[in-house]
Amino acid sequence: MATATLLLPICGVALFLSMLVNPCYSQQFAISFQRPADCDVEHFYDISSLSCVKCGPNQRRSATGFSCDCVTGYRVLATNGASITCQQCPPEKPAVTEDGYGCIRCPGILTEQGTCQCPPGNILVERDVQGNPLEQARCEVCNGTDPALSSPNNYGDRCERCQTSFINTSQSCVCGSNILAGGLCFPPNNLPVPTAINPNVNYAELTIPVQSAWFYKNLYSSAAACLVYTNLTACQALGNMCVMNMHSFSSVANDACGLYNTIFRATAALGSTQDISYWRANLPWLYYGDQPGLANRVLQTDPLPTGFSFKGLNRNADVNLVAAVYSARGDFLQWETVGGNNLQLCPDSPSRQKAAYVFGTAYQETCVLSVADLLHMYTEPLFYDVFVDLSQGKDRRLLPLPTCNLNQQYNGKFINRGNKNDWYLSRRVLLVDTLSGREKSLSSLPKVMRIASSIRIGFQLVPGTQKGQVFPPLLTVSYSDILITDPNTQSVSVSFAVYYEMDQTEARVKTDIALGVLGGVSVLYSLVKTASWKRRIGSPLIGMETVLKFLLFYAGDLANVFFVITMGTGLYWLIFYKAQHFVSVLLPLPGQQEERFITYVGCAFALKTVQFLHKLILQLSVDIFFIDWERPRGNANKLVQGNGEAKRDHSPVSIWRTYFVANEWNEIQTVRKISPTFQVMAVLFLLEVVGFSSLALRDPWSDLQRSPQSYSPPYSLILRYGLAATLWVCMGLLQMVFFTVFHERFVEDKIRQFVDLCSISNISVLLLSHRCFGYYIHGRSVHGHADTNMEEMNTNLKREAESLCGQRGLLPNTDTQTFQVSITSRLRQQYDRILEPLSRRNGPSRLVDAASGHPFDQSTRAYNTMNRFLGSVIDHAHRDMEYIVRDKLFFERVIGMEFMEPMDKSIFYNDDSHSFSDILFYGNEATLLIFDTLFFCVVDLGAQSFVLAAILTYAQQLLFRLIRDTVGRRNLANKTLVDKRFLI
């Protein structure tokens, strides 16, 4: 027990020391990092120890760098697989055999590597027929005459039958006086191929030619072998060199494309391949022909036999492309399914790259690639002949994909960058060419590299199709020429895109017709508004002010036209494109096809802004006056001594009721039928959280939630606008219905509450939005007094509820309290005359009458005078300022214009709809809603951000509400003669 107790502290100390020492243990497993390139000539790289190991005596590193070889003059004596032992050859046998294991005498020259070398046309023999090593090597001559017709093979150790071109040309293995090129023998005469070839590759973007080592070595031999010996590989190699030269034609007939066309014409008797006249037998198909307008006929004559559909049992949305792949030497490598990274240089996940070949999905991928990486990855170019796989059961058919090479030249002119009728369609493309730009040797760094910087595959819908038929797709390629200076710092931008288009002519015509018709109607409506405005201001003259007013009215009406057309267009594309089964419509392309639509949206926003500011200015300058019907009560009079006589002084009427009504009016100036905060939050929630924004993507799917790993196509501006505008307007309309049907009926109706407040306060309101037109709220109390205590007020309200008193209407036995008024010029002149002293007070100081008294006294006198005057007018106390009350005709209400002109009597029109709200935000909700919609959409179209658009729209609403409140309060104080200090 004691021993165990003693061991516990010892074990604890040992454990503590082991923890202190433990970090050092990890360093024991560290090794030195070495690469094969770090090993010198005397060391090889040991793949087991991952380090450089010294070779044995008389040894050096092998060519691979992963083993050792004997030095010159030494043979391999023994080997165990991991190491070797070397022994020096004796003087009588100084050479080493080809296998490195024996020593031998040479009949001729000894090479630098210590092996025997035979003269040209001889093979080296080091063993007899039984395999026994010879004492002295022999050089045997290959018999190049008939019937042997042999020559040394590439290794120089065996006689084999010589190449067919030598036999056909010279009946031996010696070319002699014939033409030797590329290891082939050609007859010297009667060749349509010129011997003086042009090995230059023209880099038009850099305006420099490069004498290509590849062309210099292979151009003539490929052309001659193709023509003379019908060598299929040579024909493909010649076609590839023409592709490297961008399919370009010139007056020079001895360049790559010139030689191809020479052979094409010379072999016309051979006919065509696959029943395609442009595809000559034995030659690659490079051109469609040079007839004018051929491109249009190829691209828009015969549609594909299969149609595309997005939904249903017959769903077919896959674009199946295959490609025949060739090497630079003309060898056929394989058939490849186009869908991975074979045509797409930008690295990406296979699932995202596959989205490029889903019909209707606009695909766009752009990246920046390092030149050094491209040089390392693409030592030789690959060439692609792309086809559409029609796949009709067992009879699998392929349709060639026409190519438009934007770098193709014809006599120095880029022919495929202009009118489509002048295009020269071609076949076969390459992606990266680091071979033709090698100037000095094929092993040197290229002087220029050429890369397909832009590849676009375009599909065009057949006009009027209901089955998703399209014309043959077009492959458009643009190449960039890069002058190699410092590959490690150089980079190039590349892109790959797939787009879909349809003829938009019919849609543009229909839009223009709708714009013309509705624009004409808006002109007539604006003229009616202008005529109504002229009548309401009481001016029969037509001047510049009238023209300006017409333009302002027309701006608002035309803005509505543009808004209806653009919103309808966006909604049309959103519904019909996303909901279609068989493809019948395709979205307008970004850029030119969307430019007209964006212009219409901009016009709608600009014109609606003009209308909104016009209405805002009118509301901020409206004339308003509160008519106080309250009179002093007789029993409240008191005696006052003056000049020795006793006078009765009536108790003053309280002004607080007027202040209270003024504050309530000030409060409802910015009341709206919707909640702007809820509007912004709800629309943003639907777009960003629920995922409605996904409906604006340029693909045919209606999924609201997308996987982060899947490809997300770019947004369509038309769909984005249509979606945002529809959601904003629908949310606004839903709010308006809710406020009208439920909130105003069961919760609170501030407009009608204000009318009730006027009646309880015994105050009427006269609002003049025009010189001779405005609104009147009759607030005269049926109880005679409103300046009373709580008990009397409750009693009055109870009597009114029990119908024990008269009705509130202006006319006896009526309830109508709100009116539209057309006043005579005489009444307006008297109104202005009363306020004239105040106008002089607010004008220049030289116009102010010093004897008129203090400004406050002037305001008080003007207020009392105006109050008595308007009260007497309402009470019919002025014979020359009488008025009549009538209903508006239906047509008058529809067009917003009064047919009767108030010549001798003013006209009060019964107005149960409380249209005095037209000079408030409340009555202009349609204008505000459309303005907010356009503001939100314009910001989003510019920034492509619904969040930013929502923030700026909300800020704009707050700003204009602040302006309306601030300036409206100042106007209220000036026009009602209520001290602004009492306006809260």
CSV table of C-alpha atoms in Angstrom, one decimal, residues 23 34 61 281 418 561 602 663 700 767 979:
chain,number,residue,atom,x,y,z
A,23,PRO,CA,6.1,19.1,-28.6
A,34,GLN,CA,13.2,18.2,-52.3
A,61,ARG,CA,21.6,10.6,-63.5
A,281,ALA,CA,-14.3,13.9,-100.8
A,418,GLY,CA,-20.6,43.4,-91.1
A,561,VAL,CA,-49.5,55.3,-71.2
A,602,GLY,CA,-37.1,55.9,-68.5
A,663,ASN,CA,-53.8,71.0,-36.9
A,700,PRO,CA,-37.8,28.8,-68.5
A,767,LEU,CA,-60.3,75.3,-50.3
A,979,ASP,CA,-50.1,81.6,-36.4
